CSV table of C-alpha atoms in Angstrom, one decimal:
chain,number,residue,atom,x,y,z
A,102,MET,CA,12.5,-7.9,1.9
A,103,VAL,CA,13.0,-5.5,-0.9
A,104,ARG,CA,15.1,-6.5,-3.8
A,105,TYR,CA,17.1,-3.7,-5.7
A,106,VAL,CA,19.0,-4.3,-8.9
A,107,ILE,CA,21.3,-1.4,-9.5
A,108,TYR,CA,22.9,-0.4,-12.8
A,109,ALA,CA,25.5,2.4,-12.8
A,110,ASP,CA,27.8,3.7,-15.4
A,111,ASN,CA,30.6,4.1,-12.8
A,112,GLU,CA,31.5,2.7,-9.4
A,113,GLN,CA,31.3,6.1,-7.6
A,114,ASP,CA,27.5,6.2,-8.0
A,115,ILE,CA,27.1,2.9,-6.2
A,116,ALA,CA,29.9,3.1,-3.7
A,117,GLY,CA,29.9,6.8,-3.1
A,118,ALA,CA,32.6,9.4,-2.4
A,119,PRO,CA,34.5,10.1,0.9
A,120,GLU,CA,31.9,12.7,2.0
A,121,GLN,CA,28.8,11.1,0.4
A,122,ALA,CA,27.2,7.6,0.6
A,123,GLY,CA,26.5,5.8,-2.7
A,124,LEU,CA,23.3,4.3,-3.9
A,125,ASP,CA,23.9,0.9,-2.3
A,126,ALA,CA,24.4,2.3,1.2
A,127,LEU,CA,21.6,4.8,0.8
A,128,LEU,CA,19.1,2.2,-0.3
A,129,ARG,CA,20.0,-0.2,2.4
A,130,ARG,CA,19.8,2.4,5.2
A,131,ALA,CA,16.5,3.9,3.9
A,132,THR,CA,14.9,0.5,3.6
A,133,LEU,CA,16.0,-0.5,7.1
A,134,ASP,CA,14.6,2.7,8.4
A,135,ARG,CA,11.3,1.6,6.9
A,136,GLY,CA,11.4,-1.7,8.7
A,137,GLU,CA,12.3,-3.8,5.7
A,138,TRP,CA,15.5,-5.7,4.7
A,139,ALA,CA,17.2,-4.7,1.5
A,140,MET,CA,18.9,-7.1,-0.9
A,141,THR,CA,21.0,-5.4,-3.5
A,142,HIS,CA,22.7,-6.6,-6.7
A,143,SER,CA,24.9,-4.1,-8.5
A,144,PHE,CA,26.1,-4.1,-12.1
A,145,ILE,CA,28.7,-1.4,-13.1
A,146,GLY,CA,29.6,-0.3,-16.6
A,147,ARG,CA,28.3,-0.9,-20.0
A,148,ASP,CA,30.2,-4.2,-20.2
A,149,GLN,CA,27.8,-5.5,-17.5
A,150,LEU,CA,24.6,-4.2,-19.0
A,151,ALA,CA,23.7,-7.5,-20.7
A,152,ALA,CA,24.0,-9.3,-17.4
A,153,TYR,CA,21.8,-6.6,-15.7
A,154,LEU,CA,19.2,-7.0,-18.4
A,155,SER,CA,19.2,-10.8,-18.0
A,156,PHE,CA,18.9,-10.5,-14.3
A,157,VAL,CA,15.9,-8.1,-14.3
A,158,ARG,CA,14.1,-9.7,-17.3
A,159,GLN,CA,10.4,-10.2,-16.6
A,160,ASN,CA,10.8,-10.1,-12.8
A,161,PRO,CA,8.1,-7.8,-11.4
A,162,TYR,CA,9.1,-8.4,-7.8
A,163,LEU,CA,12.1,-6.1,-7.7
A,164,ILE,CA,13.0,-2.4,-8.0
A,165,MET,CA,15.3,-1.6,-10.8
A,166,VAL,CA,17.7,1.3,-10.1
A,167,ALA,CA,19.8,3.1,-12.8
A,168,ALA,CA,22.4,5.8,-12.5
A,169,ALA,CA,23.1,6.8,-16.0
A,170,SER,CA,23.4,10.2,-17.6
A,171,GLY,CA,23.2,11.8,-21.1
A,172,SER,CA,21.7,10.4,-24.2
A,173,SER,CA,23.6,7.1,-23.7
A,174,GLY,CA,22.0,6.8,-20.3
A,175,ARG,CA,18.6,7.3,-21.8
A,176,LYS,CA,19.2,4.5,-24.2
A,177,VAL,CA,20.3,2.2,-21.3
A,178,VAL,CA,17.2,3.0,-19.3
A,179,GLU,CA,15.0,2.4,-22.4
A,180,GLN,CA,16.6,-1.0,-22.7
A,181,ILE,CA,16.0,-1.8,-19.1
A,182,ARG,CA,12.3,-0.8,-19.3
A,183,GLU,CA,11.8,-2.8,-22.5
A,184,ASN,CA,13.2,-5.8,-20.6
A,185,ASN,CA,10.8,-5.4,-17.7
A,186,GLN,CA,7.6,-3.5,-18.2
A,187,GLU,CA,6.2,-4.3,-14.7
A,188,ALA,CA,8.9,-3.6,-12.2
A,189,ARG,CA,9.2,-0.3,-10.4
A,190,MET,CA,12.1,1.8,-11.6
A,191,ILE,CA,14.2,4.5,-10.1
A,192,TRP,CA,16.4,6.5,-12.4
A,193,PHE,CA,19.2,9.0,-11.3
A,194,SER,CA,20.5,11.1,-14.2
A,195,ASP,CA,21.1,14.6,-15.3
A,196,ARG,CA,18.4,17.3,-15.6
A,197,GLY,CA,18.1,16.8,-19.4
A,198,ASN,CA,16.6,13.3,-19.0
A,199,GLY,CA,13.9,14.4,-16.5
A,200,VAL,CA,11.1,14.8,-19.1
A,201,LEU,CA,12.2,11.7,-20.9
A,202,SER,CA,11.7,9.7,-17.7
A,203,TYR,CA,7.9,10.1,-18.1
A,204,GLN,CA,8.0,8.7,-21.6
A,205,ILE,CA,10.0,5.7,-20.4
A,206,ARG,CA,7.5,5.2,-17.6
A,207,VAL,CA,10.0,5.5,-14.8
A,208,THR,CA,8.5,5.3,-11.3
A,209,TRP,CA,10.7,8.0,-9.9
A,210,PHE,CA,13.4,10.3,-11.4
A,211,GLY,CA,16.1,12.1,-9.5
A,212,LEU,CA,19.3,14.0,-10.2
A,213,LEU,CA,22.8,12.6,-9.7
A,214,PRO,CA,24.4,12.3,-7.3
A,215,ALA,CA,21.8,10.5,-5.3
A,216,THR,CA,21.0,12.0,-1.9
A,217,TRP,CA,19.3,10.8,1.3
A,218,ASP,CA,16.3,12.9,0.7
A,219,ALA,CA,16.0,11.7,-3.0
A,220,ILE,CA,16.2,8.1,-1.9
A,221,ARG,CA,13.5,8.6,0.7
A,222,LEU,CA,11.2,10.2,-2.0
A,223,ALA,CA,12.0,7.4,-4.5
A,224,LEU,CA,11.1,4.7,-1.9
A,225,ASP,CA,7.8,6.6,-1.2
A,226,ALA,CA,7.0,6.5,-4.9
A,227,CYS,CA,7.8,2.8,-5.0
A,228,SER,CA,5.5,2.2,-2.1
A,229,ILE,CA,8.2,1.3,0.4
A,230,HIS,CA,6.6,3.0,3.4
A,231,PRO,CA,8.1,3.5,6.9
A,232,LEU,CA,6.8,1.4,9.7
A,233,GLY,CA,3.4,2.7,10.6
A,234,GLY,CA,3.2,4.6,7.3
A,235,ILE,CA,0.4,2.4,6.0
A,236,ASP,CA,-3.1,2.6,7.4
A,237,GLU,CA,-3.4,-0.9,8.9
A,238,THR,CA,-7.2,-0.6,9.0
A,239,LEU,CA,-7.1,-0.7,5.2
A,240,ILE,CA,-5.2,-4.0,5.3
A,241,ALA,CA,-7.6,-5.5,7.9
A,242,GLU,CA,-10.6,-4.6,5.8
A,243,ASN,CA,-9.3,-6.3,2.7
């Protein structure tokens, strides 16, 4: 099972639009395609940021996901990373935050809105491989 904890500035990024799936659905589908079960927890808006930070604090066994743009989004992601240095982190934002994502030590950075291809690349970066995507002889040797 893969645990995702999603923070988004607005509901549309998590739930999606009529012609586009949101983060929650994309993460669940991509994780199932890889032979894993996804458990997601979502926190929407700055009024829920403290609850998000409390939920992810010092828990290395999850993947933190943020959909936050602009300089205020950067500050949110910095807070998230300060709260949990060990967990993998996916950040969807605007192009201006791309370079900053390296300074914050984000596992994977993508542009909003999240797409199917972007989610697949993000899961690859977080080592969530498709069935048969890991060389099982390496596992057997260790």
